[in-house]
XYZ file of N, CA and C in Angstrom:
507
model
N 13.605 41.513 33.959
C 12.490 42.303 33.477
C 12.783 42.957 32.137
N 13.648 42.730 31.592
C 14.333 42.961 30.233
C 13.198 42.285 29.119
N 12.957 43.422 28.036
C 12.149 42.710 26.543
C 13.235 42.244 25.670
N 14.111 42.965 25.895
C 15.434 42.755 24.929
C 16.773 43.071 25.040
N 17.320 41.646 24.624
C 18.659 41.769 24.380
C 19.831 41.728 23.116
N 20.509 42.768 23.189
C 21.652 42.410 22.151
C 22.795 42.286 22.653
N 23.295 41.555 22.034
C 25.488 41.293 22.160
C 25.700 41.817 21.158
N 26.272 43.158 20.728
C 26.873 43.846 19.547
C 28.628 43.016 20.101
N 29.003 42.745 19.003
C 30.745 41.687 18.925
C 31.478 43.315 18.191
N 32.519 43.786 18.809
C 33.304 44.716 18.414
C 34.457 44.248 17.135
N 34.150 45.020 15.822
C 35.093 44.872 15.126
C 35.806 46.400 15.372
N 37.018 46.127 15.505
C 37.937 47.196 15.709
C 38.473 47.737 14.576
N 38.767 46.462 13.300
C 39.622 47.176 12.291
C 38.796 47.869 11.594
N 37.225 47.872 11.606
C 36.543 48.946 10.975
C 35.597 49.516 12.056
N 36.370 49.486 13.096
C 35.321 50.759 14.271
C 33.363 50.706 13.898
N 32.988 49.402 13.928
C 32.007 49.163 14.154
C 31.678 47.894 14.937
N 29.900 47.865 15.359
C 29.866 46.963 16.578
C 28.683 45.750 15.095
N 29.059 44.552 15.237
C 28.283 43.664 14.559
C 26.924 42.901 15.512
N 26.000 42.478 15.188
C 25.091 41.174 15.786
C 25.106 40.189 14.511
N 24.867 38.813 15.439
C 24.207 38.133 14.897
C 23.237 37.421 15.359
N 22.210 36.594 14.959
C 21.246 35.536 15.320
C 21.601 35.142 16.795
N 22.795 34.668 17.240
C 22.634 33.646 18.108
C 23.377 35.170 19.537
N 22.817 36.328 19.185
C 23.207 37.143 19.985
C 21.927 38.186 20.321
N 20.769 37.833 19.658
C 20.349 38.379 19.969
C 18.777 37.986 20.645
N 17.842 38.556 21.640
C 16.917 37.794 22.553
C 15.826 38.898 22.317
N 14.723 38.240 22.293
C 13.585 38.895 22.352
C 12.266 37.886 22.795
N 11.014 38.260 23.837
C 10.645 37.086 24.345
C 9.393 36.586 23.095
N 9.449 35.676 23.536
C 8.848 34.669 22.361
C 7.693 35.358 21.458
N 6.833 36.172 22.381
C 5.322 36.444 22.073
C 5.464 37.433 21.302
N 6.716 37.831 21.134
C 6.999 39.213 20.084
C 7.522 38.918 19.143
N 7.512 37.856 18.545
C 7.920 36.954 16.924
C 6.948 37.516 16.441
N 6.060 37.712 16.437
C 4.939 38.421 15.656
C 5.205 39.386 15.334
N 5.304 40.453 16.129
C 5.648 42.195 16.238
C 7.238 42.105 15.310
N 8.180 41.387 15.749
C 9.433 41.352 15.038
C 9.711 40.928 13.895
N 8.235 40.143 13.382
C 8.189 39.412 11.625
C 7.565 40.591 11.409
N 6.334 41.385 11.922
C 5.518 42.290 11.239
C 6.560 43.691 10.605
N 7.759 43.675 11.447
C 8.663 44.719 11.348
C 9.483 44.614 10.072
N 9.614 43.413 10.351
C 10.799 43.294 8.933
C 9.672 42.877 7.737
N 8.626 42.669 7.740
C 7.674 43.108 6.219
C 7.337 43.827 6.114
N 7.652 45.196 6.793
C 7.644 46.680 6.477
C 8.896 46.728 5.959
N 9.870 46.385 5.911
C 11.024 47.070 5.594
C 11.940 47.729 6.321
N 11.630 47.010 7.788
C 12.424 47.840 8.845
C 14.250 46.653 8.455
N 14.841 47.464 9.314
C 15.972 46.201 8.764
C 15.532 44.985 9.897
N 15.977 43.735 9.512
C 15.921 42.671 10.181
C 16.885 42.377 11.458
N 16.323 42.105 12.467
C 17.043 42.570 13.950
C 18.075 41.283 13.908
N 18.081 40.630 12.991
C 19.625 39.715 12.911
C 20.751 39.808 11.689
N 20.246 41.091 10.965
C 21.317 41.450 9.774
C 21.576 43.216 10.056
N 21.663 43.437 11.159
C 21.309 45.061 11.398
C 23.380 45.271 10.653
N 23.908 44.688 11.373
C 25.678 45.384 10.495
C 25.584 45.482 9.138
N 24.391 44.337 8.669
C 24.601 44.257 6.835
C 24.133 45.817 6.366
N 23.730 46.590 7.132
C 23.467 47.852 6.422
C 24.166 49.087 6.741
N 24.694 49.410 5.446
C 25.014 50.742 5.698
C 23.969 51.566 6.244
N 23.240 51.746 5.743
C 22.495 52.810 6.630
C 22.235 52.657 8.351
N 22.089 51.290 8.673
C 22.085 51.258 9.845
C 23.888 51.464 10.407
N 24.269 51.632 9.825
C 25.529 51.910 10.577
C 26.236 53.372 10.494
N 25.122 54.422 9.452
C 25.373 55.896 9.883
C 24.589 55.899 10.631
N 23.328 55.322 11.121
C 22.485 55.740 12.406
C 23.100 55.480 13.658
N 23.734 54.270 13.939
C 24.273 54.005 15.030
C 25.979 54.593 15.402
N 26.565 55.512 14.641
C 27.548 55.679 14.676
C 27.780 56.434 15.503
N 26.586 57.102 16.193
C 26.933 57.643 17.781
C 26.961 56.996 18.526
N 26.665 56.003 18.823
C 26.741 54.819 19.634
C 28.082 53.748 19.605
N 28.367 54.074 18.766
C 29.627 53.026 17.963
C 30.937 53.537 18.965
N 30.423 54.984 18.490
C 31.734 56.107 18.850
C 32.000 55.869 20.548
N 30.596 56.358 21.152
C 30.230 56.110 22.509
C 30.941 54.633 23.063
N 30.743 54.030 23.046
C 30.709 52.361 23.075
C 32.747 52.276 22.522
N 33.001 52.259 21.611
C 34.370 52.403 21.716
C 35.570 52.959 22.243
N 34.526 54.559 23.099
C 35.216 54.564 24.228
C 35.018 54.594 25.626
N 34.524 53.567 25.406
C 33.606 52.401 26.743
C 32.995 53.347 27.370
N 32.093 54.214 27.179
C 30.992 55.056 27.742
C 29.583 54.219 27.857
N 29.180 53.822 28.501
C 27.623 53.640 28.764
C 27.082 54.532 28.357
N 25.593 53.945 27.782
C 24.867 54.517 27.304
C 23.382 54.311 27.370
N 22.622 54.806 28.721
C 21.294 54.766 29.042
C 20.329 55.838 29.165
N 18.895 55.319 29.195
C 17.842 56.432 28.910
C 16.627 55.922 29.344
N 15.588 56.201 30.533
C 14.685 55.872 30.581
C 13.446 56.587 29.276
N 13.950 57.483 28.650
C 12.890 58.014 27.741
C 13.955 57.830 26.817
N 14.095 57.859 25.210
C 14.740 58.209 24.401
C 15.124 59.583 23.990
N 14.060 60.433 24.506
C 14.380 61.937 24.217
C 15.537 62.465 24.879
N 15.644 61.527 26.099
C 16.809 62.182 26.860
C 18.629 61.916 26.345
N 18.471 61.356 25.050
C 19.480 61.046 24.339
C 19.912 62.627 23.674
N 21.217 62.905 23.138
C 20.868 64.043 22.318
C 20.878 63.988 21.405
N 20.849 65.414 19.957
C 20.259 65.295 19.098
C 21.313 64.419 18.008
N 22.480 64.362 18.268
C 23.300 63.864 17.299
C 23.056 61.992 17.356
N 22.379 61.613 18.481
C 21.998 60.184 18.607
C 20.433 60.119 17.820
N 20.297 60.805 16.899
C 18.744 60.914 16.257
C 18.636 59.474 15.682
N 20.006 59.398 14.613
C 19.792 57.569 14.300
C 19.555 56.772 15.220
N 20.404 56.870 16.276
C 20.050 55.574 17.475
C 18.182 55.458 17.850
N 18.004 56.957 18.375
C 16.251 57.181 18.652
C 15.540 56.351 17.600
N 15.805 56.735 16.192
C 14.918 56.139 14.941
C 15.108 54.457 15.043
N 15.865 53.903 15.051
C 16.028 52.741 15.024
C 15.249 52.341 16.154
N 15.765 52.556 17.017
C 14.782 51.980 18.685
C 13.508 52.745 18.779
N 12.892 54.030 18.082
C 11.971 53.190 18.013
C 10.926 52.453 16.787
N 11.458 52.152 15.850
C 11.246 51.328 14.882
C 10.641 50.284 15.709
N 11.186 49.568 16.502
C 11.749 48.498 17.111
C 10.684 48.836 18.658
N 10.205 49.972 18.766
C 9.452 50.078 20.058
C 9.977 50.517 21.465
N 11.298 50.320 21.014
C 12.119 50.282 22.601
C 12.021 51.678 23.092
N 11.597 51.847 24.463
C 11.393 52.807 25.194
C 12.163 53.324 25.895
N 13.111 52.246 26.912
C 13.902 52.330 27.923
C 15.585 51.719 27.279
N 17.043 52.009 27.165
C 17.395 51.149 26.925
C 18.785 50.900 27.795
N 19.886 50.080 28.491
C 21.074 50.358 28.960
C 22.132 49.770 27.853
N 23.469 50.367 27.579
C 23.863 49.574 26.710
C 25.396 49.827 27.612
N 26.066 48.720 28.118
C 27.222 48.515 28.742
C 28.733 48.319 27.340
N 29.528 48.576 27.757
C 29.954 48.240 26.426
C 31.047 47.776 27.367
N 32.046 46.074 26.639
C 32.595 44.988 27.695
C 34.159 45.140 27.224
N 34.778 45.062 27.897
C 36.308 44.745 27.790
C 37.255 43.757 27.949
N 38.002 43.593 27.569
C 38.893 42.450 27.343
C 40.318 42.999 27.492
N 41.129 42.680 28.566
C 42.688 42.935 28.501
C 42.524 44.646 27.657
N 41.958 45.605 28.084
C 41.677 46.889 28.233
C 41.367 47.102 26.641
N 40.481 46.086 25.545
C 40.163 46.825 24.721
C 38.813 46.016 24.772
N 37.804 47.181 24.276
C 36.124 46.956 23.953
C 35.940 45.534 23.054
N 35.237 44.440 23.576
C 35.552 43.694 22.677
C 34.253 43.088 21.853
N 32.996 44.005 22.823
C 31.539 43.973 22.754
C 30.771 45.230 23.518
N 29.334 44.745 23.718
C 28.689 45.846 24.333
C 27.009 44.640 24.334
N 26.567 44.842 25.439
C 25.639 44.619 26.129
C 24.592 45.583 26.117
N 23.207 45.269 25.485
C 21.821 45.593 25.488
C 20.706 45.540 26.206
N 20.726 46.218 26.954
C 19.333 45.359 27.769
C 18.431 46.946 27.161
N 17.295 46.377 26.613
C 16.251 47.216 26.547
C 14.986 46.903 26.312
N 13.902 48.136 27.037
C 12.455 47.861 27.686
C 11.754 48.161 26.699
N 10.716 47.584 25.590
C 9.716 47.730 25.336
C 8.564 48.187 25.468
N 7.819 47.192 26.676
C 6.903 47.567 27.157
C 6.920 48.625 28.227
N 7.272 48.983 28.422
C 7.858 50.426 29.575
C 8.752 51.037 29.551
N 8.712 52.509 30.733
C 9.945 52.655 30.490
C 10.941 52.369 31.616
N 11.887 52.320 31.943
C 12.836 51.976 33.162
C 13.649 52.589 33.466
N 13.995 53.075 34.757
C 15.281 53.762 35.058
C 16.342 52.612 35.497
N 17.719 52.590 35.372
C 18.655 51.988 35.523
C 19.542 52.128 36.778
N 19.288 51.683 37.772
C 19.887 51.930 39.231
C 21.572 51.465 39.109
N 22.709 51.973 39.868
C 24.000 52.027 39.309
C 23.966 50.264 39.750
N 23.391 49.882 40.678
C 23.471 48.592 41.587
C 23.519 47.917 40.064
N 21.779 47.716 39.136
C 21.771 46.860 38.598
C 22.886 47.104 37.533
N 23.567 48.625 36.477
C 24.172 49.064 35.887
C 25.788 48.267 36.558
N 25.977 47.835 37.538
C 27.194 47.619 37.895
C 27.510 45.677 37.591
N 25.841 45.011 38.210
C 25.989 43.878 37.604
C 25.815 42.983 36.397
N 25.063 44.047 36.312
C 25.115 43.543 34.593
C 26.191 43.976 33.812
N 27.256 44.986 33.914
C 28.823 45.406 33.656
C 29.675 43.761 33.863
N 29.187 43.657 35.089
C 30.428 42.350 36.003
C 29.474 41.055 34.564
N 28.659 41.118 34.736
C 27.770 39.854 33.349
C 28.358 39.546 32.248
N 28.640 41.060 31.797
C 29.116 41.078 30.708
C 30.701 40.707 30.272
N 31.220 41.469 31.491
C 32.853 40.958 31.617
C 33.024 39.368 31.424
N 32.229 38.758 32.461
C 32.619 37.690 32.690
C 32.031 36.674 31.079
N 30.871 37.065 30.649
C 31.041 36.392 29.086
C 32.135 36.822 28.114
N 32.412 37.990 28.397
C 33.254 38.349 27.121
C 34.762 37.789 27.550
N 35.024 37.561 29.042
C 36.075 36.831 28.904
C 35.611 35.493 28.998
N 34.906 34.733 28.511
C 34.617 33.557 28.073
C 34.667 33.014 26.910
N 34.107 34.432 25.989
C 34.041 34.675 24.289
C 35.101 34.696 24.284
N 36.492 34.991 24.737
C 38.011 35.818 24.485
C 38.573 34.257 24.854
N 38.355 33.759 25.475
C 39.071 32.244 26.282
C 38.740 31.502 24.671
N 37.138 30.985 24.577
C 36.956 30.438 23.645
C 37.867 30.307 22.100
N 37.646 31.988 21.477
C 38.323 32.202 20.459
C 40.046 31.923 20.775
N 40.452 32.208 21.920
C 42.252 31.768 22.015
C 41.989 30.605 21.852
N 41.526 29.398 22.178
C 41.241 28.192 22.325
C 41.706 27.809 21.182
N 40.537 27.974 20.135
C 40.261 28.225 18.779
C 41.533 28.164 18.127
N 41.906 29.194 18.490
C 43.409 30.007 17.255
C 44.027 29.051 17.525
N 44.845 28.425 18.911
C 45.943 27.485 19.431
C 45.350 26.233 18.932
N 43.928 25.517 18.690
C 44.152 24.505 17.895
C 44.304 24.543 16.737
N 43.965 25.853 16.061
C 44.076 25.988 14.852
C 45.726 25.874 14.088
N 46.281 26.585 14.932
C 47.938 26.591 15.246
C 48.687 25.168 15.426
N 48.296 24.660 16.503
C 48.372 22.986 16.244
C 48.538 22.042 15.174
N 46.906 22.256 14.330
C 47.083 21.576 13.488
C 47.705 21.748 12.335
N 47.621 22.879 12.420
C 48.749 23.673 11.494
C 50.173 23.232 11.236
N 50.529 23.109 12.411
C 52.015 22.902 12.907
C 51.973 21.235 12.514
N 51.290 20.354 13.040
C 51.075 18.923 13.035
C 50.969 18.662 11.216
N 50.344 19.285 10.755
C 50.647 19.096 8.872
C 51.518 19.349 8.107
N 52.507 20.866 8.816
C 53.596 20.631 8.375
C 54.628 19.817 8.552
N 54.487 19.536 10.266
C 55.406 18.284 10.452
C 55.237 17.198 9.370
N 53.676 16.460 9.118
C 53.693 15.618 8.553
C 54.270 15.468 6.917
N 54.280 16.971 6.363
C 54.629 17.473 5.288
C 56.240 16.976 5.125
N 56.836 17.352 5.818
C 58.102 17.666 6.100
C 58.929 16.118 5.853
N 58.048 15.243 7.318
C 58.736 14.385 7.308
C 58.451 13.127 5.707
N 57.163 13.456 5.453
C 57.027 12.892 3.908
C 57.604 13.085 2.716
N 58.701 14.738 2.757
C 59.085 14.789 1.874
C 60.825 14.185 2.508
């Protein structure tokens, strides 16, 4: 029953959370509402890290989220006042209701999970707050498998060119 989703990807060496395109969900019929947004000048919901400014708004959230605090609200008011950027942005964006899980990896944050309501508002029961936690784990250790994957062939071939280096000279 979710309008929207984000995967914020944790960069650590500069204590901020990134998106991109292929992380973020919104249902189809709201391509309209989400083009009409960004020809106002709202920022574009697939370059939101490219802005500084969006990243003094969210920096209560950043903070929150890095030290793996959840962070939900069936109203936005019930946020406090130092989350004023987070409020402005969501609701730019309309969002009413939002949960944001933030995911771990071998005990460091390595993302954070979005689910938020648009068209309503929602309270977050610990039941669903607990499986969508276990959701998130289990992609981000998928994302974490993947990228080792990655590095060790990268390492490989690495290793395999210098051999070939070596034995050519």
């Amino acid at each position: 029953e979710a309008d929207r989703c984000i995967i914020y990807l944790a960069d650590m060496k500069n204590r901020v959370f990134t998106v991109g395109l292929s992380f973020v969900w919104w249902p189809d019929r709201d391509d309209e509402f989400v083009k009409g947004l960004s020809e106002k000048g709202v920022e574009n919901p697939v370059d939101l890290d490219g802005h500084a400014k969006f990243r003094q708004r969210f920096q209560y959230a950043f903070d929150k989220w890095f030290e793996g605090e959840i962070l939900q609200c069936t109203h936005l008011d019930e946020l406090p006042d130092d989350a004023e950027g987070v409020k402005e942005v969501y609701r730019k964006y309309g969002i009413k209701s939002f949960l944001s899980l933030p995911v771990s990896v071998g005990g460091h944050v390595v993302s954070t999970l979005v689910i938020a309501n648009a068209r309503s508002h929602r309270a977050w029961t610990s039941d669903l707050v607990n499986r969508l936690r276990l959701f998130g784990e289990v992609f981000a250790n998928a994302l974490a498998r993947k990228q080792s994957d990655e590095e060790l062939r990268d390492a490989f071939s690495e290793i395999r060119k210098l051999k070939e280096r070596i034995e050519a000279d």
